[in-house]
CSV table of C-alpha atoms in Angstrom, one decimal:
chain,number,residue,atom,x,y,z
A,1,UNK,CA,7.5,15.3,-0.6
A,2,UNK,CA,9.6,14.1,-3.3
A,3,UNK,CA,8.7,10.4,-4.2
A,4,UNK,CA,12.3,9.5,-2.7
A,5,UNK,CA,10.7,10.4,0.8
A,6,UNK,CA,8.2,7.6,0.4
A,7,UNK,CA,10.7,4.9,-1.0
A,8,UNK,CA,12.9,5.7,2.1
A,9,UNK,CA,10.2,5.6,4.4
A,10,UNK,CA,8.8,2.3,3.2
A,11,UNK,CA,12.3,0.6,3.0
A,12,UNK,CA,12.7,1.5,6.7
A,13,UNK,CA,9.6,0.1,8.1
A,14,UNK,CA,10.1,-3.0,9.6
A,15,UNK,CA,8.3,-6.3,8.2
A,16,UNK,CA,5.5,-8.0,10.9
A,17,UNK,CA,7.0,-11.3,9.8
A,18,UNK,CA,10.5,-10.5,10.6
A,19,UNK,CA,11.8,-11.8,13.6
A,20,UNK,CA,12.2,-11.0,16.5
A,21,UNK,CA,8.4,-10.1,16.2
A,22,UNK,CA,7.1,-6.5,17.3
A,23,UNK,CA,4.4,-7.2,20.1
A,24,UNK,CA,3.6,-3.7,19.7
A,25,UNK,CA,2.8,-3.6,16.0
A,26,UNK,CA,0.8,-6.7,16.3
A,27,UNK,CA,-1.5,-5.3,18.8
A,28,UNK,CA,-1.8,-2.1,16.9
A,29,UNK,CA,-3.2,-4.2,14.1
A,30,UNK,CA,-5.3,-6.7,16.4
A,31,UNK,CA,-6.8,-3.3,17.5
A,32,UNK,CA,-8.4,-2.8,14.0
A,33,UNK,CA,-12.1,-3.7,14.0
A,34,UNK,CA,-12.1,-4.3,9.9
A,35,UNK,CA,-9.3,-6.9,9.7
A,36,UNK,CA,-9.7,-9.3,6.6
A,37,UNK,CA,-9.7,-12.8,7.1
A,38,UNK,CA,-6.3,-13.0,5.1
A,39,UNK,CA,-4.5,-10.4,7.4
A,40,UNK,CA,-6.1,-12.5,10.4
A,41,UNK,CA,-4.7,-15.9,9.1
A,42,UNK,CA,-1.1,-14.2,8.8
A,43,UNK,CA,-1.6,-12.9,12.4
A,44,UNK,CA,-2.3,-16.1,13.6
A,45,UNK,CA,0.7,-17.9,11.9
A,46,UNK,CA,2.9,-15.5,14.3
A,47,UNK,CA,1.0,-16.2,17.1
A,48,UNK,CA,1.4,-20.1,17.1
A,49,UNK,CA,5.0,-19.7,17.0
A,50,UNK,CA,4.8,-17.0,20.1
A,51,UNK,CA,2.4,-19.3,22.2
A,52,UNK,CA,5.3,-21.5,22.9
A,53,UNK,CA,8.0,-18.7,23.4
A,54,UNK,CA,10.6,-19.1,26.4
A,55,UNK,CA,9.2,-15.7,27.8
A,56,UNK,CA,6.1,-16.4,29.6
A,57,UNK,CA,4.7,-13.0,29.1
A,58,UNK,CA,5.1,-13.5,25.4
A,59,UNK,CA,3.7,-16.8,25.4
A,60,UNK,CA,0.7,-15.1,27.7
A,61,UNK,CA,0.3,-12.2,24.7
A,62,UNK,CA,0.2,-14.6,22.2
A,63,UNK,CA,-2.4,-16.9,23.8
A,64,UNK,CA,-4.6,-13.6,25.0
A,65,UNK,CA,-4.6,-12.5,21.3
A,66,UNK,CA,-5.6,-15.8,19.7
A,67,UNK,CA,-8.4,-15.4,22.7
A,68,UNK,CA,-9.5,-12.2,21.4
A,69,UNK,CA,-9.5,-12.9,18.0
A,70,UNK,CA,-12.1,-15.8,18.4
A,71,UNK,CA,-13.9,-13.8,21.1
A,72,UNK,CA,-14.9,-11.1,18.4
A,73,UNK,CA,-16.0,-13.7,16.2
A,74,UNK,CA,-18.3,-15.2,18.6
A,75,UNK,CA,-19.3,-12.1,20.0
A,76,UNK,CA,-20.6,-11.2,16.3
A,77,UNK,CA,-22.3,-14.3,15.7
A,78,UNK,CA,-24.1,-14.4,19.4
A,79,UNK,CA,-25.1,-10.9,18.6
A,80,UNK,CA,-26.9,-12.3,15.2
A,81,UNK,CA,-28.2,-15.0,17.1
A,82,UNK,CA,-30.0,-12.8,19.8
A,83,UNK,CA,-31.4,-10.3,17.0
A,84,UNK,CA,-32.9,-13.3,14.8
A,85,UNK,CA,-34.5,-14.6,17.6
A,86,UNK,CA,-36.7,-11.4,17.6
A,87,UNK,CA,-38.3,-11.9,14.2
A,88,UNK,CA,-38.3,-14.2,11.1
A,89,UNK,CA,-34.8,-14.9,10.0
A,90,UNK,CA,-34.1,-13.5,6.5
A,91,UNK,CA,-31.6,-15.0,4.0
A,92,UNK,CA,-29.0,-12.2,4.7
A,93,UNK,CA,-28.9,-13.2,8.3
A,94,UNK,CA,-27.8,-16.7,7.7
A,95,UNK,CA,-25.1,-15.6,5.4
A,96,UNK,CA,-24.0,-13.2,8.1
A,97,UNK,CA,-23.9,-16.2,10.5
A,98,UNK,CA,-22.2,-18.6,7.7
A,99,UNK,CA,-19.3,-16.5,7.1
A,100,UNK,CA,-17.6,-15.9,10.7
A,101,UNK,CA,-18.1,-19.9,11.2
A,102,UNK,CA,-16.1,-20.6,8.2
A,103,UNK,CA,-13.6,-17.7,8.9
A,104,UNK,CA,-13.2,-19.5,12.2
A,105,UNK,CA,-12.8,-23.0,10.7
A,106,UNK,CA,-10.0,-21.6,8.7
A,107,UNK,CA,-8.7,-20.1,12.1
A,108,UNK,CA,-8.7,-23.3,13.8
A,109,UNK,CA,-7.2,-25.5,10.8
A,110,UNK,CA,-4.7,-26.9,13.1
A,111,UNK,CA,-6.9,-28.1,15.6
A,112,UNK,CA,-9.1,-30.4,13.9
A,113,UNK,CA,-11.9,-30.8,16.3
A,114,UNK,CA,-12.7,-27.2,16.2
A,115,UNK,CA,-12.2,-26.7,12.7
A,116,UNK,CA,-15.0,-29.5,11.9
A,117,UNK,CA,-17.4,-28.2,14.6
A,118,UNK,CA,-17.1,-24.7,13.0
A,119,UNK,CA,-17.7,-26.2,9.4
A,120,UNK,CA,-20.8,-28.0,10.8
A,121,UNK,CA,-22.3,-25.2,12.0
A,122,UNK,CA,-22.0,-23.0,8.9
A,123,UNK,CA,-23.4,-26.2,6.9
A,124,UNK,CA,-26.2,-26.2,9.2
A,125,UNK,CA,-27.0,-22.9,8.7
A,126,UNK,CA,-26.4,-23.3,4.9
A,127,UNK,CA,-29.0,-25.8,4.9
A,128,UNK,CA,-31.3,-23.4,6.6
A,129,UNK,CA,-30.4,-20.8,3.9
A,130,UNK,CA,-31.5,-23.4,1.2
A,131,UNK,CA,-34.9,-23.9,3.0
A,132,UNK,CA,-35.8,-20.2,2.5
A,133,UNK,CA,-35.5,-20.8,-1.6
A,134,UNK,CA,-33.3,-19.6,-4.2
A,135,UNK,CA,-29.6,-19.3,-3.5
A,136,UNK,CA,-27.3,-16.8,-5.0
A,137,UNK,CA,-23.9,-17.6,-6.6
A,138,UNK,CA,-22.2,-16.7,-3.6
A,139,UNK,CA,-24.3,-18.9,-1.4
A,140,UNK,CA,-23.3,-21.8,-3.7
A,141,UNK,CA,-19.9,-20.9,-3.7
A,142,UNK,CA,-19.7,-21.1,0.5
A,143,UNK,CA,-21.7,-24.5,0.3
A,144,UNK,CA,-18.9,-25.7,-2.0
A,145,UNK,CA,-16.2,-24.9,0.2
A,146,UNK,CA,-17.7,-26.1,3.6
A,147,UNK,CA,-18.2,-29.1,1.8
A,148,UNK,CA,-14.7,-29.6,-0.2
A,149,UNK,CA,-13.3,-28.5,3.6
A,150,UNK,CA,-15.3,-31.5,5.1
A,151,UNK,CA,-14.0,-33.8,2.0
A,152,UNK,CA,-17.8,-34.3,1.1
A,153,UNK,CA,-16.9,-34.4,-2.2
A,154,UNK,CA,-19.8,-36.8,-3.7
A,155,UNK,CA,-22.5,-34.7,-2.0
A,156,UNK,CA,-20.5,-31.3,-3.2
A,157,UNK,CA,-20.9,-32.7,-6.8
A,158,UNK,CA,-24.4,-33.5,-6.4
A,159,UNK,CA,-25.3,-30.5,-5.2
A,160,UNK,CA,-23.7,-28.4,-7.7
A,161,UNK,CA,-25.1,-31.0,-10.5
A,162,UNK,CA,-28.7,-30.1,-9.4
A,163,UNK,CA,-27.6,-26.5,-9.1
A,164,UNK,CA,-27.0,-26.4,-12.8
A,165,UNK,CA,-30.1,-27.8,-13.5
A,166,UNK,CA,-32.2,-25.2,-11.3
A,167,UNK,CA,-30.5,-22.4,-12.1
A,168,UNK,CA,-29.1,-21.8,-15.8
A,169,UNK,CA,-29.4,-17.8,-15.4
A,170,UNK,CA,-25.8,-18.4,-13.0
A,171,UNK,CA,-24.7,-21.5,-15.1
A,172,UNK,CA,-20.9,-20.0,-15.5
A,173,UNK,CA,-20.3,-19.5,-11.7
A,174,UNK,CA,-21.7,-22.9,-10.8
A,175,UNK,CA,-19.3,-24.6,-13.9
A,176,UNK,CA,-16.4,-22.8,-12.2
A,177,UNK,CA,-17.3,-24.4,-8.7
A,178,UNK,CA,-17.9,-27.3,-10.4
A,179,UNK,CA,-14.2,-27.0,-11.9
A,180,UNK,CA,-13.1,-26.5,-8.3
A,181,UNK,CA,-14.7,-29.3,-7.1
A,182,UNK,CA,-13.3,-31.6,-9.5
A,183,UNK,CA,-9.6,-30.1,-8.7
A,184,UNK,CA,-10.1,-31.1,-5.2
A,185,UNK,CA,-11.2,-34.6,-6.3
A,186,UNK,CA,-8.0,-34.8,-8.9
A,187,UNK,CA,-10.5,-35.6,-11.5
A,188,UNK,CA,-8.7,-34.3,-14.6
A,189,UNK,CA,-11.1,-35.8,-17.1
A,190,UNK,CA,-14.1,-33.8,-15.4
A,191,UNK,CA,-12.0,-30.7,-15.3
A,192,UNK,CA,-11.3,-30.8,-19.1
A,193,UNK,CA,-15.1,-31.4,-19.8
A,194,UNK,CA,-16.1,-28.6,-17.7
A,195,UNK,CA,-13.6,-26.1,-19.3
A,196,UNK,CA,-14.9,-27.2,-22.9
A,197,UNK,CA,-18.3,-26.4,-21.5
A,198,UNK,CA,-17.2,-22.8,-19.8
A,199,UNK,CA,-16.0,-22.3,-23.4
A,200,UNK,CA,-19.3,-21.7,-24.7
A,201,UNK,CA,-20.7,-19.7,-22.3
A,202,UNK,CA,-21.3,-16.0,-21.7
A,203,UNK,CA,-18.2,-15.1,-19.3
A,204,UNK,CA,-17.2,-12.1,-17.6
A,205,UNK,CA,-13.6,-10.7,-18.1
A,206,UNK,CA,-12.6,-12.0,-15.2
A,207,UNK,CA,-14.0,-15.6,-15.7
A,208,UNK,CA,-12.1,-15.3,-19.4
A,209,UNK,CA,-8.6,-14.7,-17.4
A,210,UNK,CA,-9.2,-17.7,-15.1
A,211,UNK,CA,-10.1,-19.9,-17.9
A,212,UNK,CA,-7.1,-18.8,-20.1
A,213,UNK,CA,-5.1,-19.3,-17.1
A,214,UNK,CA,-5.9,-22.8,-16.8
A,215,UNK,CA,-5.3,-23.0,-20.3
A,216,UNK,CA,-2.2,-21.7,-20.0
A,217,UNK,CA,-2.9,-19.1,-22.9
A,218,UNK,CA,-3.5,-15.6,-23.4
A,219,UNK,CA,-6.7,-14.0,-22.2
A,220,UNK,CA,-7.3,-12.4,-25.3
A,221,UNK,CA,-6.9,-15.7,-27.4
């Protein structure tokens, strides 16, 4: 087909966020097994509106859809818990549990009690992961997100300071997390010191672009 055919097709697809919402399209997306957290969070925005719809059937559809999303996570969590009861848990098992708890906290960010419960569960499994030995950069990133979400800024700062001493091999990644934690505290002085330190480290191309963005300069400067 000529390019014009694809352009016309793209222009004729109704955006999922345009009202009135297409319940069939929402249902089709929800049926996919590999939805990203970004997609789920966007769908939750729509469902949160529809749950108060004047049409009882539409409101019921929204409520059942929200329950289906959370049920998917709970099944994944329970299956993992059942599995690791049969043998000594490995680091990857705990990582597989931390992420769904963290995503459930994001899904329930409006419902504060549930949000904090899921964050607390994620934090408990992070501590179990810590006891197994050396954490990876991705583990520190998860811990940082959890502690900042719980507003445990001092604890987060202490954790990352200790991590830099323990893991000089991933100092760049940890410094980026320190900068994120300092930003959450609105501590601009510490942010500046961290960025000065980052300039002296061996950074990936992506890290250089991020640092350049923070400094308001071109990445190749």
